[in-house]
Short mmCIF file of C-alpha atoms (C1' of nucleotides) in Angstrom, two decimals:
data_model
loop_
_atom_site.label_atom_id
_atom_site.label_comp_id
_atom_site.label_asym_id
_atom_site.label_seq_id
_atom_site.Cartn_x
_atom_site.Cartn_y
_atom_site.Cartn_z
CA UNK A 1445 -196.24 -19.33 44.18
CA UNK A 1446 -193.09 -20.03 47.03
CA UNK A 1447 -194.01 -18.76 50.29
CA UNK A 1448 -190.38 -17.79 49.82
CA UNK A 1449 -190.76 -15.24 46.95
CA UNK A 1450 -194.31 -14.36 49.05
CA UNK A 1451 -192.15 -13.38 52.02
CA UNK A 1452 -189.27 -11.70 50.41
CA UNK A 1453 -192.36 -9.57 48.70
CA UNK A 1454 -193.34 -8.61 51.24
CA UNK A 1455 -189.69 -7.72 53.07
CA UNK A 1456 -189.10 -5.72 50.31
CA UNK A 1457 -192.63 -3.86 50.48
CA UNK A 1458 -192.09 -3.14 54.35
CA UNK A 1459 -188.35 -2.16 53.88
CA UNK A 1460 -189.25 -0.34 50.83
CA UNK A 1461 -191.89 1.69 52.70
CA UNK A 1462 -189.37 2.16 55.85
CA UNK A 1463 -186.90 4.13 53.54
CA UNK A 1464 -189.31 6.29 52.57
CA UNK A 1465 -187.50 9.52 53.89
CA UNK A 1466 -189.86 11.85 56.03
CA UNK A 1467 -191.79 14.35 54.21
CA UNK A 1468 -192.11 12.13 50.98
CA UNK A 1469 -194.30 9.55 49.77
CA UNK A 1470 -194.70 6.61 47.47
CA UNK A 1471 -197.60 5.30 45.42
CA UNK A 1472 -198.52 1.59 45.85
CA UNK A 1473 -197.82 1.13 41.82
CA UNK A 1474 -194.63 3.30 42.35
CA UNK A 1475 -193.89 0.54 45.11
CA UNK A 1476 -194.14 -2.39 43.15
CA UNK A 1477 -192.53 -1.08 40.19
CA UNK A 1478 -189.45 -0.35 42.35
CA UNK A 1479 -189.66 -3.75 43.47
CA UNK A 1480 -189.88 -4.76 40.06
CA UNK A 1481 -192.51 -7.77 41.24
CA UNK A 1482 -196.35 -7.79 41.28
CA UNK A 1483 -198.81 -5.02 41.39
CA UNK A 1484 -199.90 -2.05 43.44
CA UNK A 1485 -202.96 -4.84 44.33
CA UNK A 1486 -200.09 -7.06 46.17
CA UNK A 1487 -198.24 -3.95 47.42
CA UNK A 1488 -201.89 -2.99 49.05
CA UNK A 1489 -202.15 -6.44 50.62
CA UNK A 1490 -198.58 -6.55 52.01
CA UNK A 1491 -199.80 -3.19 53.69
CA UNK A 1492 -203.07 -4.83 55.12
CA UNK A 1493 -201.06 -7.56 56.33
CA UNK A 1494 -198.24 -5.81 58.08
CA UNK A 1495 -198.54 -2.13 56.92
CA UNK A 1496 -199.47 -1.30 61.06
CA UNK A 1497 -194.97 -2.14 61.37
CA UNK A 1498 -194.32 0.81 58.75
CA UNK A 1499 -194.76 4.71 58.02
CA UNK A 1500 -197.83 2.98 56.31
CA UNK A 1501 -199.26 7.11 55.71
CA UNK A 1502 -196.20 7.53 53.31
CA UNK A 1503 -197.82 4.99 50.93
CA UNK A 1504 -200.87 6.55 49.14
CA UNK A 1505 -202.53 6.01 46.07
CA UNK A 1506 -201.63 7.22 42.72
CA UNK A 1507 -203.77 10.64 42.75
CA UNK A 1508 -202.01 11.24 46.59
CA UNK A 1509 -204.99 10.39 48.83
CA UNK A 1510 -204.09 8.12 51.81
CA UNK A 1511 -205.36 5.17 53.38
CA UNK A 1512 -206.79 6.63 56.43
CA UNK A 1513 -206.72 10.28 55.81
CA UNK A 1514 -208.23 11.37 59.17
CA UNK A 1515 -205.13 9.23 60.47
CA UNK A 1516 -202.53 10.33 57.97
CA UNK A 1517 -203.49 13.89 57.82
CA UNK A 1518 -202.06 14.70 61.54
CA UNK A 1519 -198.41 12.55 60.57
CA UNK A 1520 -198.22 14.99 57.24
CA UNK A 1521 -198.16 17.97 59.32
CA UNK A 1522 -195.64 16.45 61.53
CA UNK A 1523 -193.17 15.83 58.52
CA UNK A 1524 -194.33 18.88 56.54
CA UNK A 1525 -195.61 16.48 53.36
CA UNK A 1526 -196.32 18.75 51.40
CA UNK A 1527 -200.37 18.68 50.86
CA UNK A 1528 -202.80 19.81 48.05
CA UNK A 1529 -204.20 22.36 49.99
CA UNK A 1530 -204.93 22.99 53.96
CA UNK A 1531 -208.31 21.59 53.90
CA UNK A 1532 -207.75 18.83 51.41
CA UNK A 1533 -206.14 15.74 52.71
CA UNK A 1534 -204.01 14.98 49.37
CA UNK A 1535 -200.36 14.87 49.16
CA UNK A 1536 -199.55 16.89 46.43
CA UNK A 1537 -197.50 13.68 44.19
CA UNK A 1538 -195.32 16.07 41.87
CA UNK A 1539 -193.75 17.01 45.00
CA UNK A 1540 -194.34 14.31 47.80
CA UNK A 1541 -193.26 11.87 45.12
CA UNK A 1542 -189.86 9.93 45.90
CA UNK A 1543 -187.78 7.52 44.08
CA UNK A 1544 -185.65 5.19 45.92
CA UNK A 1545 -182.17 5.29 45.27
CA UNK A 1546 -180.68 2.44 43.17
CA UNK A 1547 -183.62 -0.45 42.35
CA UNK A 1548 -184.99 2.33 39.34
CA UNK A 1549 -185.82 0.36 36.56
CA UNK A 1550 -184.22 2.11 33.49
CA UNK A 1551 -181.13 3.43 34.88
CA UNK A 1552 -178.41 0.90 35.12
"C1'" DG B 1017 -210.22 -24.88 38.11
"C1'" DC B 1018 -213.74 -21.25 38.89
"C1'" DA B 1019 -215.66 -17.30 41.21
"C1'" DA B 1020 -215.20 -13.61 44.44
"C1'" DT B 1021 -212.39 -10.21 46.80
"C1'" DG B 1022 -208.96 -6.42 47.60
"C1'" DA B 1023 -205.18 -0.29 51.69
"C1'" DC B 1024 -205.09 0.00 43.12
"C1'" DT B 1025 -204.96 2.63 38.55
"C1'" DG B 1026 -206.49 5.13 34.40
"C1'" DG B 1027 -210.18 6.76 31.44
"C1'" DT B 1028 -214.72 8.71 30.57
"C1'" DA B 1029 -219.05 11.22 31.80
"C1'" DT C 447 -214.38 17.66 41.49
"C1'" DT C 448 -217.00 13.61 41.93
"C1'" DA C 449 -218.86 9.14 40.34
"C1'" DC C 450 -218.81 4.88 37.52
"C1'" DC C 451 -216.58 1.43 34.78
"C1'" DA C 452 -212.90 -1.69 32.91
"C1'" DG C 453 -208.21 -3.66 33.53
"C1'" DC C 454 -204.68 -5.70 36.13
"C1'" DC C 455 -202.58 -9.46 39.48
"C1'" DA C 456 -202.43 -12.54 43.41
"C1'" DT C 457 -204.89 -14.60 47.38
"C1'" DT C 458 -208.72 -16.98 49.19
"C1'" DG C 459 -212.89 -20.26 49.48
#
DNA sequence: GCAATGACTGGTA
DNA sequence: TTACCAGCCATTG
């Protein structure tokens, strides 16, 4: 592959991820399918790489459970995400879940 | 080119 | 709800 289209991946991962709006999250698979390149596997590896220069707790898995919950749990209470229950350390998708504007495949 | 790895995802038990 | 397996895609050695 072109360490270009490697680095505009990953731009688009880290801007992505910065426009998550507080409160809300996005799924690694919902990442790259708004990106409309690669897989929730190279969405996890842009994180790994330079995840630490983003909201990296707004990007969680599929089912809503975080990367470093014991981290992520604390910045959840500061934006009021809303969570599958007080003592469970799962954003609750159906309503955490957000869609970036524009870049949805299917619409347009 | 092949094998192993990874901040994943969905299905089944 | 938790645990295990198979599938997917790109990077790394």
């Amino acid at each position: 592959m072109a360490d270009d289209e490697a680095e505009r991946f990953t731009e688009q991962v880290l801007s992505l991820v910065e426009s998550i709006p507080s409160g809300r999250v996005m799924s690694y698979g919902a990442i790259a399918a708004a990106i409309g390149h690669g897989g929730p596997r190279q969405v996890a590896r842009v994180m790994a790489r330079d995840g630490g220069a983003v909201p990296w707790w707004r990007v969680v898995h599929a089912d809503g459970s975080p990367y470093a919950p014991e981290t992520a749990v604390e910045a959840y209470a500061r934006e009021r995400t809303p969570l599958r229950g007080a003592d469970r350390i799962v954003v609750d998708m159906p309503h955490a879940a957000w869609i970036p504007p524009r870049t949805t495949p299917g619409n347009g």
